[in-house]
Tab-separated table of C-alpha atoms in Angstrom:
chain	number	residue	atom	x	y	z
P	191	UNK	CA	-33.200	1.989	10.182
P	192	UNK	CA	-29.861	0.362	11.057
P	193	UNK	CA	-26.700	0.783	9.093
P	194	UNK	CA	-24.494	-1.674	8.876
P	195	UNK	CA	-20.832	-1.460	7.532
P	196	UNK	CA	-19.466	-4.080	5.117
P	197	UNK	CA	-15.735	-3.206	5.186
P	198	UNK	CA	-14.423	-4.316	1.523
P	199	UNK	CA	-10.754	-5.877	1.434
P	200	UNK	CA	-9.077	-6.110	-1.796
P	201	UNK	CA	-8.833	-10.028	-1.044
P	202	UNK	CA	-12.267	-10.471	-0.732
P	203	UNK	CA	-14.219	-12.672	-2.826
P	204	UNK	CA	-18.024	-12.191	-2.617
P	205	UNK	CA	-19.215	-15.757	-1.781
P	206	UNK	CA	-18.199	-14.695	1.758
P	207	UNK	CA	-20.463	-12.288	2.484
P	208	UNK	CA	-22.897	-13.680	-0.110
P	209	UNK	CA	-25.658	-15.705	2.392
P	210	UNK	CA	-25.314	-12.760	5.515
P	211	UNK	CA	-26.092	-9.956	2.971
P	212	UNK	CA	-28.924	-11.838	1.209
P	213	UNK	CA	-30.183	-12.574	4.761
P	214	UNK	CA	-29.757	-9.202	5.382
P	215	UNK	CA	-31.872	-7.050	2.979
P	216	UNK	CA	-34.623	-10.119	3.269
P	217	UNK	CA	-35.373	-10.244	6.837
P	218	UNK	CA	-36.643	-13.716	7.220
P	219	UNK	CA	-35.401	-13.889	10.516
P	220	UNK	CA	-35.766	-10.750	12.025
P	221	UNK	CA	-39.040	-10.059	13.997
P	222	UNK	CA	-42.198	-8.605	11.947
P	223	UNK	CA	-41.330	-5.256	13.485
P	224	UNK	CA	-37.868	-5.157	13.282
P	225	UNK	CA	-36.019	-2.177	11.907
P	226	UNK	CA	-35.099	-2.118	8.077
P	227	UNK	CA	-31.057	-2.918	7.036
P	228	UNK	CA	-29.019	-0.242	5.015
P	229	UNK	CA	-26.110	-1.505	3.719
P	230	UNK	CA	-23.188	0.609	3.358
P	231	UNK	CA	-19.640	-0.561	1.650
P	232	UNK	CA	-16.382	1.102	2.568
P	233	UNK	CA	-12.802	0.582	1.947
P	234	UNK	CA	-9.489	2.003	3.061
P	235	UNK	CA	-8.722	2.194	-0.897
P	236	UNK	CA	-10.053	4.286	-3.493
P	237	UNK	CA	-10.484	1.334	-6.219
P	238	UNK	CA	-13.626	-0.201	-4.827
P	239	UNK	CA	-14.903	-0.365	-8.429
P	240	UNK	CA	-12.095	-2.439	-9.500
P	241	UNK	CA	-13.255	-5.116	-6.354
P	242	UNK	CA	-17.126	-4.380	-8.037
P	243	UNK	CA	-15.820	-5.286	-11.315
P	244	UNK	CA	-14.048	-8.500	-10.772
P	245	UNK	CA	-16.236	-10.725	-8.381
């Protein structure tokens, strides 16, 4: 499985990362035996949730 890192900015609005996450966890263009996505948020700031909450 691959991990990749979606670095969350508090000016971030979530149509920008919208289509390459969907694309993401769906596959439809990876090959049939391509490994799985885990997607993992981070952020230099503690109030993720308050990023979570609003968008």
């Amino acid at each position: 499985m691959v991990t990749v890192y979606v670095y969350i900015l508090d000016t971030l609005v979530d149509w920008e990362l919208g289509h390459v996450i969907s694309e993401l966890k769906s596959g439809r263009f990876f090959k049939k035996d391509a490994q799985r996505i885990a997607l993992k948020t981070v952020s230099c700031s503690n109030d993720v949730d308050h990023f979570l909450r609003t968008t």
